[in-house]
CSV table of C-alpha atoms and ligand atoms in Angstrom, one decimal:
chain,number,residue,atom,x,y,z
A,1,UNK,CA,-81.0,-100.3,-154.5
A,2,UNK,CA,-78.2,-102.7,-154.5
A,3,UNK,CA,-74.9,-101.4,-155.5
A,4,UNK,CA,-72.6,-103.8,-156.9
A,5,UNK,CA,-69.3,-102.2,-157.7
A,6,UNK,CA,-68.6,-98.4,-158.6
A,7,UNK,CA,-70.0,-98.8,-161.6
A,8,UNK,CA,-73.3,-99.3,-160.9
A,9,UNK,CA,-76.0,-96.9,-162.2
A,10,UNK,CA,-77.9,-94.6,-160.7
A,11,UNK,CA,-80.6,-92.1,-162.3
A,12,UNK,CA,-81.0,-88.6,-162.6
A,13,UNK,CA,-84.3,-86.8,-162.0
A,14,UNK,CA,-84.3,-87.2,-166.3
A,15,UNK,CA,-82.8,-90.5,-166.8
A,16,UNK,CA,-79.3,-89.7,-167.4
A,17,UNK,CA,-77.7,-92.4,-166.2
A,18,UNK,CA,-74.2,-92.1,-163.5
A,19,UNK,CA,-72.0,-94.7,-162.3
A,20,UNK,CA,-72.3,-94.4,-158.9
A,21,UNK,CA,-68.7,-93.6,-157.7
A,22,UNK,CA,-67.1,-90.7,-159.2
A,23,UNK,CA,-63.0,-89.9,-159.6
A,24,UNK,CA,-62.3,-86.8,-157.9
A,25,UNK,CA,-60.0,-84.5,-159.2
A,26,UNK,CA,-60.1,-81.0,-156.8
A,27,UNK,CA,-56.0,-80.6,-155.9
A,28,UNK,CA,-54.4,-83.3,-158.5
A,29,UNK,CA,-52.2,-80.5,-160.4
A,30,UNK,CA,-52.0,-80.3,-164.1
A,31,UNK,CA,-48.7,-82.2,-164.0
A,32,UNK,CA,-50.3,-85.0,-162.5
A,33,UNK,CA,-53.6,-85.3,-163.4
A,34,UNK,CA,-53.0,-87.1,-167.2
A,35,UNK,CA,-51.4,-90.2,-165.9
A,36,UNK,CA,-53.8,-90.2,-163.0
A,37,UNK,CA,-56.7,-90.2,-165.1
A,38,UNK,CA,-55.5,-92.4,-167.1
A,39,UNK,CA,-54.3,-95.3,-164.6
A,40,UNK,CA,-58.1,-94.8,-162.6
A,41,UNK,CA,-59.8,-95.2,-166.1
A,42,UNK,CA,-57.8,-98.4,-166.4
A,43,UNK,CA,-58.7,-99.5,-163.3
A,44,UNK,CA,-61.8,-99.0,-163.9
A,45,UNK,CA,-63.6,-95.9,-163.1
A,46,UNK,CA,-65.9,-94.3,-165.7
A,47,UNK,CA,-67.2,-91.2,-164.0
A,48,UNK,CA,-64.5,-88.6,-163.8
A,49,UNK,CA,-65.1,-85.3,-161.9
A,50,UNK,CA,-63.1,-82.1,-162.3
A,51,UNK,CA,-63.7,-78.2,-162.4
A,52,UNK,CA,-62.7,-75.4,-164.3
A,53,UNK,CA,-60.9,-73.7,-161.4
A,54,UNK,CA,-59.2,-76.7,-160.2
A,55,UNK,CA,-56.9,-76.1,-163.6
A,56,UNK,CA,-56.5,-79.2,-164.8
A,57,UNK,CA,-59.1,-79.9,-167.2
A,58,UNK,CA,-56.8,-80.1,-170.2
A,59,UNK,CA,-54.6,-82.9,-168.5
A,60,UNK,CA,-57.7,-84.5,-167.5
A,61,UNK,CA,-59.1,-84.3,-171.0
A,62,UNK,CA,-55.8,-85.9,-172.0
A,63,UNK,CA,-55.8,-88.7,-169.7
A,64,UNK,CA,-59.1,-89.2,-170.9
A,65,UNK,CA,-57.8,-89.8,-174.4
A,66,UNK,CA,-54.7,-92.1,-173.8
A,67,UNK,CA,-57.4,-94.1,-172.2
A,68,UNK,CA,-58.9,-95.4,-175.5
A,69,UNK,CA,-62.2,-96.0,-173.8
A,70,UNK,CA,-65.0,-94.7,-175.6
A,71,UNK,CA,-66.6,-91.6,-174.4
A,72,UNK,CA,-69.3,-93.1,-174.3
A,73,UNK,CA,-68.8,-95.4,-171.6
A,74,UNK,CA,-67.7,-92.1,-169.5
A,75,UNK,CA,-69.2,-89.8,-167.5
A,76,UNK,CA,-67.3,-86.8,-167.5
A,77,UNK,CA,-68.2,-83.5,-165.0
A,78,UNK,CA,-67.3,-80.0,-165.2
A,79,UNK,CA,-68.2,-77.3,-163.1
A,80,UNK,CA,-68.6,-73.2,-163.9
A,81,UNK,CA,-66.4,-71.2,-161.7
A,82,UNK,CA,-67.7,-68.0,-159.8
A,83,UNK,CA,-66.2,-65.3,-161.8
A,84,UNK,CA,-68.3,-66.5,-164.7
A,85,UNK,CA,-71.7,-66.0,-163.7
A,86,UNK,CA,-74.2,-64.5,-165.7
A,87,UNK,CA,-75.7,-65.5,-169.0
A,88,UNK,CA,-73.2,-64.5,-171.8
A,89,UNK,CA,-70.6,-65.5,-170.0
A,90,UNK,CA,-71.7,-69.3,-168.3
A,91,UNK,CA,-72.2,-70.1,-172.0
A,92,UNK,CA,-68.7,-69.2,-173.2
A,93,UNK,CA,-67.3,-70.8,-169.9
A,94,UNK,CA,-68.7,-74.3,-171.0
A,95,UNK,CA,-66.9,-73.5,-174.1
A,96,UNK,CA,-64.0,-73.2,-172.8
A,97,UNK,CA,-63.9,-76.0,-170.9
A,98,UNK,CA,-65.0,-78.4,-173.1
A,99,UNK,CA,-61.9,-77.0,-175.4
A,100,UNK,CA,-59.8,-77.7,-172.6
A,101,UNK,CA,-61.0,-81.2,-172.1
A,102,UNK,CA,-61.1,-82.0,-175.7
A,103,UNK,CA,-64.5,-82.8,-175.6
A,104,UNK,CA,-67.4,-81.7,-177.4
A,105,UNK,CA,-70.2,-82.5,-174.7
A,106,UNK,CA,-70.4,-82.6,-171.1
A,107,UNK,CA,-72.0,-85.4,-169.4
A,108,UNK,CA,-72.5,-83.2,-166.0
A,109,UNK,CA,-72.0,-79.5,-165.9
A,110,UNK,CA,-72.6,-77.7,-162.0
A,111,UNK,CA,-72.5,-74.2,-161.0
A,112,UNK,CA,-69.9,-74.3,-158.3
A,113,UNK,CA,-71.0,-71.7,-155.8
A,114,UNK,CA,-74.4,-70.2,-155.3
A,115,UNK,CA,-73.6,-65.8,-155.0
A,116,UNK,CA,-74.4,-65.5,-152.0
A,117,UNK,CA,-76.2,-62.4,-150.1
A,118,UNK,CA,-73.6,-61.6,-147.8
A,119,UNK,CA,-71.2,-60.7,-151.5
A,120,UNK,CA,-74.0,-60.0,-153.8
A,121,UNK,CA,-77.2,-58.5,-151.5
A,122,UNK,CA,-80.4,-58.5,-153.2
A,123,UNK,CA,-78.4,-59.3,-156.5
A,124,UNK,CA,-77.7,-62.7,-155.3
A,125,UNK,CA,-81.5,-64.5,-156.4
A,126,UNK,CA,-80.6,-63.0,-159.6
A,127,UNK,CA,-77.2,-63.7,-160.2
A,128,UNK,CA,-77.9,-67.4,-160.2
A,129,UNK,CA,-81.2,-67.4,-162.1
A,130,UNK,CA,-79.1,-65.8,-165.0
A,131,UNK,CA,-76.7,-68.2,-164.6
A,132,UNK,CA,-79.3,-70.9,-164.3
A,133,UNK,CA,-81.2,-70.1,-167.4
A,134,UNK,CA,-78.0,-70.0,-169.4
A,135,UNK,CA,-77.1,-73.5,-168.1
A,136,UNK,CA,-81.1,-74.8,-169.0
A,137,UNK,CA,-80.2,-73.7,-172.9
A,138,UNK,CA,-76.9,-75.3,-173.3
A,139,UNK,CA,-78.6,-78.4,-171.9
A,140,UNK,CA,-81.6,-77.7,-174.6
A,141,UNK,CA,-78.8,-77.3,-177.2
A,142,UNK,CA,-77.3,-80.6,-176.5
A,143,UNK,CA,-74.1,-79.7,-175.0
A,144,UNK,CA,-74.6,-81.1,-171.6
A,145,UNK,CA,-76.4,-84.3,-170.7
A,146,UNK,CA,-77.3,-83.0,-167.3
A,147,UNK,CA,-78.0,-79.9,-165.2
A,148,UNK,CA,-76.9,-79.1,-161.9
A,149,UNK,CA,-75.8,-77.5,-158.7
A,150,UNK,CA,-72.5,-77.7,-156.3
A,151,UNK,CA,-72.5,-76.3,-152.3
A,152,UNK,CA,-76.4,-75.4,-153.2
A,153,UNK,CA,-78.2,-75.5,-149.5
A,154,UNK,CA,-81.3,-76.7,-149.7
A,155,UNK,CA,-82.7,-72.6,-149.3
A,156,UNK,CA,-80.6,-71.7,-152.3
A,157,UNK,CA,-82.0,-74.5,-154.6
A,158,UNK,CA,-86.0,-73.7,-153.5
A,159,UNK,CA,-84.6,-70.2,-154.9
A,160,UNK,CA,-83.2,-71.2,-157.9
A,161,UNK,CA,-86.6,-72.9,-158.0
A,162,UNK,CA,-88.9,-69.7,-158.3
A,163,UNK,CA,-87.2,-69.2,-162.1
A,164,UNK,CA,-86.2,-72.4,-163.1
A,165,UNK,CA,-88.0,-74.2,-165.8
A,166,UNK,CA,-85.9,-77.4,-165.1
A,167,UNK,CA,-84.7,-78.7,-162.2
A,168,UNK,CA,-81.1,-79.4,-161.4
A,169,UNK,CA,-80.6,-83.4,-161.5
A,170,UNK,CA,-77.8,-83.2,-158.9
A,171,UNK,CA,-76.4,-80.9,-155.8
A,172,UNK,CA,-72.7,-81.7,-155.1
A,173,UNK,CA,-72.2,-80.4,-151.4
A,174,UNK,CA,-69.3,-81.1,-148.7
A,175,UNK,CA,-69.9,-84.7,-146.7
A,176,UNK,CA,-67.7,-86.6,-145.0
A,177,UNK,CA,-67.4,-87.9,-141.3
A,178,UNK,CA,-67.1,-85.2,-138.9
A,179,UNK,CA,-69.1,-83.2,-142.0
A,180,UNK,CA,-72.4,-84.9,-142.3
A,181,UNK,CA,-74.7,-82.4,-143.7
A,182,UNK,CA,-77.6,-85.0,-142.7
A,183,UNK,CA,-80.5,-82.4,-142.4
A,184,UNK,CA,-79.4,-80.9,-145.9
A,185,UNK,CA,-78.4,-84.0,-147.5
A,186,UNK,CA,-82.3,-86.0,-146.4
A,187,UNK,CA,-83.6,-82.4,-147.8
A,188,UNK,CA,-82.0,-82.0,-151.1
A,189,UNK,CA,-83.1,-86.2,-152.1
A,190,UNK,CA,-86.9,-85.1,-150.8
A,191,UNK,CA,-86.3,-82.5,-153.6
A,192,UNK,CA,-85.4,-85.3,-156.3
A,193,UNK,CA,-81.6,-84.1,-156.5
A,194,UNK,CA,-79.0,-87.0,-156.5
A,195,UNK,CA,-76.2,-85.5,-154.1
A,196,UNK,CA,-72.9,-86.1,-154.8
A,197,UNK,CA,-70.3,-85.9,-151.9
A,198,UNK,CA,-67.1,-83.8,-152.5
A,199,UNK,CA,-64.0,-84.5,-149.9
A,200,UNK,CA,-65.8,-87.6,-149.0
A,201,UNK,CA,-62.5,-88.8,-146.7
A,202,UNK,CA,-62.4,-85.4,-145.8
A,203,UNK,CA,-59.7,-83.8,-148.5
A,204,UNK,CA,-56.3,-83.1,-148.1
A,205,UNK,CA,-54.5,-84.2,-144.5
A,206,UNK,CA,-57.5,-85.2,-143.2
A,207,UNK,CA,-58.3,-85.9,-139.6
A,208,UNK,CA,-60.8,-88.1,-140.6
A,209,UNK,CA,-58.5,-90.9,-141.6
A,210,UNK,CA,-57.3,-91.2,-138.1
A,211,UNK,CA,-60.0,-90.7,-135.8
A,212,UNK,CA,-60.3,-94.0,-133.6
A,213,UNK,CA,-64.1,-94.5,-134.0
A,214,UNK,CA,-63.6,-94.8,-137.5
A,215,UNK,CA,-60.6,-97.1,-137.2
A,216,UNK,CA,-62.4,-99.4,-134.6
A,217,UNK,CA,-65.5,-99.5,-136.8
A,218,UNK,CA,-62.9,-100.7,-139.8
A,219,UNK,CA,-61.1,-103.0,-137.8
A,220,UNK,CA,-64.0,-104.9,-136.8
A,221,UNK,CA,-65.2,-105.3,-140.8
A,222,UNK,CA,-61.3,-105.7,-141.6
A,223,UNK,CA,-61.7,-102.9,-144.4
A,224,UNK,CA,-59.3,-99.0,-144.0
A,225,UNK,CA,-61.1,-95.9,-142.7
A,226,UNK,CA,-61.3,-94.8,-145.8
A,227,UNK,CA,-63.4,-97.1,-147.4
A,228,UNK,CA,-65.6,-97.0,-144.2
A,229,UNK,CA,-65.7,-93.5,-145.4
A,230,UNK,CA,-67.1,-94.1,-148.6
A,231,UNK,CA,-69.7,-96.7,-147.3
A,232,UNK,CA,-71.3,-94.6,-144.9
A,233,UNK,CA,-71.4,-92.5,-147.8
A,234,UNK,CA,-73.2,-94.5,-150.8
A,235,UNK,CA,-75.7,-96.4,-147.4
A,236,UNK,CA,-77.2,-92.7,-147.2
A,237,UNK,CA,-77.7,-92.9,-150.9
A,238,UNK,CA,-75.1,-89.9,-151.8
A,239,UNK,CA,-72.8,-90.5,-154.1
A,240,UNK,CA,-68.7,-90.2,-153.2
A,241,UNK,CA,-66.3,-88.5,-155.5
A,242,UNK,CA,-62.9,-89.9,-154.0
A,243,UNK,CA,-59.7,-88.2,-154.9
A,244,UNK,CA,-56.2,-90.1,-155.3
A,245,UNK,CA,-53.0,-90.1,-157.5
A,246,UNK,CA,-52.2,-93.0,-155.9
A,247,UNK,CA,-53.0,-96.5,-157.8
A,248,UNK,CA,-53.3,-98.3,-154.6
A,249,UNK,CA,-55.9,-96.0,-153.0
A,250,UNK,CA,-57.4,-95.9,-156.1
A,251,UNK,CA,-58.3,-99.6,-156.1
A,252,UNK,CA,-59.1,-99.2,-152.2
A,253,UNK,CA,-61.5,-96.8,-152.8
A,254,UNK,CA,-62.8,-98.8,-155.6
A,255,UNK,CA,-63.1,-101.9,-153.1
A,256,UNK,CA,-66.0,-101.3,-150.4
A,257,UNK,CA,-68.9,-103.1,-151.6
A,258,UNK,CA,-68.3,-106.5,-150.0
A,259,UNK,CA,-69.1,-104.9,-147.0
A,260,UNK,CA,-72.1,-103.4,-144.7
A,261,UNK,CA,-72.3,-100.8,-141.7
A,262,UNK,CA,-75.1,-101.4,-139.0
A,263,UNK,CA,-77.2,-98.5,-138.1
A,264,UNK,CA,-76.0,-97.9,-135.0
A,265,UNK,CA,-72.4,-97.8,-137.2
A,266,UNK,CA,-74.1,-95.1,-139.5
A,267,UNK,CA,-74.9,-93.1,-136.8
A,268,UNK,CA,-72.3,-93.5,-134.9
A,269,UNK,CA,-70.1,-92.0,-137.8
A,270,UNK,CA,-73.0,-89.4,-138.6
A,271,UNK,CA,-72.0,-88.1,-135.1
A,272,UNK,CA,-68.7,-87.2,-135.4
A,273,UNK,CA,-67.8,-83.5,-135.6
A,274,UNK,CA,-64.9,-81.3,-136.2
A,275,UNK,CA,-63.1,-83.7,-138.5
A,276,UNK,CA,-61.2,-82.9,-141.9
A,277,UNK,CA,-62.5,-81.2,-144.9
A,278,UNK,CA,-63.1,-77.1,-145.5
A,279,UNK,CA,-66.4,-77.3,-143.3
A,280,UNK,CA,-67.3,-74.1,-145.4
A,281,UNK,CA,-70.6,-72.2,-145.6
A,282,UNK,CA,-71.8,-71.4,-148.8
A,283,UNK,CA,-73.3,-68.2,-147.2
A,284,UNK,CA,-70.5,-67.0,-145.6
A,285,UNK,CA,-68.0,-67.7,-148.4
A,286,UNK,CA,-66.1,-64.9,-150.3
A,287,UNK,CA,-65.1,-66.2,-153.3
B,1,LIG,P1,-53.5,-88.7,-152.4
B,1,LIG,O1,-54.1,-88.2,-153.7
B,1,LIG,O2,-52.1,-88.3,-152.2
B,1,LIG,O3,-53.8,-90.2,-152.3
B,1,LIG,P2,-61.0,-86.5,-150.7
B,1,LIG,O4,-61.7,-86.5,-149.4
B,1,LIG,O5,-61.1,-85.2,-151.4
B,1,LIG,O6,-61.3,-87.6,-151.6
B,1,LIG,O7,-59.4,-86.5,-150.4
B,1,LIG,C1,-58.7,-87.6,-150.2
B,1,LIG,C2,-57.4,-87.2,-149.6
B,1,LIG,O8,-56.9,-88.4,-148.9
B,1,LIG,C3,-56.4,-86.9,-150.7
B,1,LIG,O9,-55.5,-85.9,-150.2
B,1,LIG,C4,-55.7,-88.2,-151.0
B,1,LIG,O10,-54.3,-88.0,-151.2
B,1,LIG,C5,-55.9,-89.0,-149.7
B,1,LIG,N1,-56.4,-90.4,-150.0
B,1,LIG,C6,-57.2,-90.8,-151.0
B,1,LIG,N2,-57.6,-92.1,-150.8
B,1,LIG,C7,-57.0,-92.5,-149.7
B,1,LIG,C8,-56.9,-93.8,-149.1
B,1,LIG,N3,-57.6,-94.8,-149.5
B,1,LIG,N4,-56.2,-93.9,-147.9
B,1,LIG,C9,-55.5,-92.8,-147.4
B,1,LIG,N5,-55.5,-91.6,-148.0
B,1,LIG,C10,-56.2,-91.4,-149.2
């Protein structure tokens, strides 16, 4: 598909359509995150990402207002954090976050974490069918346009898979250079999911941003690292959820569809380890 500009559409495994650049929002604190929701919606981004334990989903809700734009025209995602698992309580945890946002549907809602075995044992499989099946009604009910999954491997989703009656429409899973998740990532489209890439620069004081393959491979196409970043991203067909306060990397990472990386670019980037970014397992977690 040709992409045109972050706007462009993609399709979910139901026909919910996504604009296929997302505005990250994991570490913008409260304080911040009105004014930088509403200066990226003016820029132009209309899909906005956030999460209920990043807490700022009230300031993003309000940014989201003093933008005027229509809701809409955006595509807004929330995501359920761990400590609300389970049926009763995923459904009040929507809720709440759509009264913190101000917002009376979601247009994606994710589970954040799978439970895993190594916190949950034989309860784990469970655990997230409940949580699953809670998720399936609210979509049902209207509440959420779409259904999905966040730091899912590909063994947690086939899973999820023996219960579900519908089938999560996206995975959003750690990818950036040095991060590639390429097995997982080829895995989880072969299963119809549209993945979304969190820390796709590689988060917070990343490594990534100055690693001298990256910067040679930018050089030569005269764009930053970081939006080499986000191209080798969207050419794998994954879909990047940049985060900035800042209005000038905001337009930067709006501003990398005027160029292409070769395949022996891809895979030179695809090669890179031990960059940036959490690098965690969703196995091993325990949180
Ligand atoms: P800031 O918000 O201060 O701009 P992620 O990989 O999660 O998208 O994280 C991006 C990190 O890199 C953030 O800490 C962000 O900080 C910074 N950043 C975002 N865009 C750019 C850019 N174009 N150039 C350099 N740093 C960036």
């Amino acid at each position: 598909m040709e992409f045109k500009n972050i706007n462009t559409m993609r399709q979910l495994n139901n026909g919910v359509k996504i604009p296929c650049v997302g505005y990250g929002t994991f570490r913008t604190p409260e304080e911040v995150a009105e004014q930088a929701v509403a200066d990226a919606i003016e820029l132009g981004y209309r899909h906005i990402d956030t999460a209920a334990v990043y807490g700022n989903e009230t300031a993003v809700g309000k940014g989201i207002k003093d933008s005027g734009i229509n809701r809409k025209e955006l595509f807004v995602t929330s995501k359920l954090w761990n400590t609300e698992r389970g049926y009763e309580s995923t459904k009040q945890a929507l809720q709440d976050s759509l009264d913190r946002l101000g917002l009376d549907y979601l247009d994606l809602y994710l589970i954040h974490w799978p439970a895993n075995e190594k916190q949950f044992g034989d309860d784990a499989k469970r655990l997230n069918a409940e949580t699953w099946r809670a998720m399936e009604e609210l979509y049902h009910e209207g509440k959420i346009r779409a259904i999905g999954l966040s730091n899912f491997l590909p063994h947690h989703v086939a899973d999820l898979m023996e219960t579900a009656e519908i089938k999560p429409m996206v995975d959003q899973i750690e990818v950036h250079p040095g991060w590639p998740h390429t097995e997982e990532v080829k895995k989880l489209q072969s299963m119809d999911l549209l993945v979304e890439a969190w820390a796709p620069l590689g988060g917070q004081g990343s490594s990534v941003l100055t690693n001298p393959t990256l910067k040679e491979i930018a050089e030569d196409h005269g764009k930053t690292v970081a939006q080499v970043c986000l191209r080798w991203v969207l050419q794998q067909g994954v879909l990047p959820l940049p985060k900035s306060v800042h209005v000038k990397r905001m337009q930067q990472n709006m501003d990398f569809f005027d160029f292409e990386l070769s395949n022996d670019e891809m895979k030179q980037i695809s090669a890179l380890r031990d960059l940036g970014g959490q690098c965690a397992n969703p196995d091993d977690v325990d949180f």
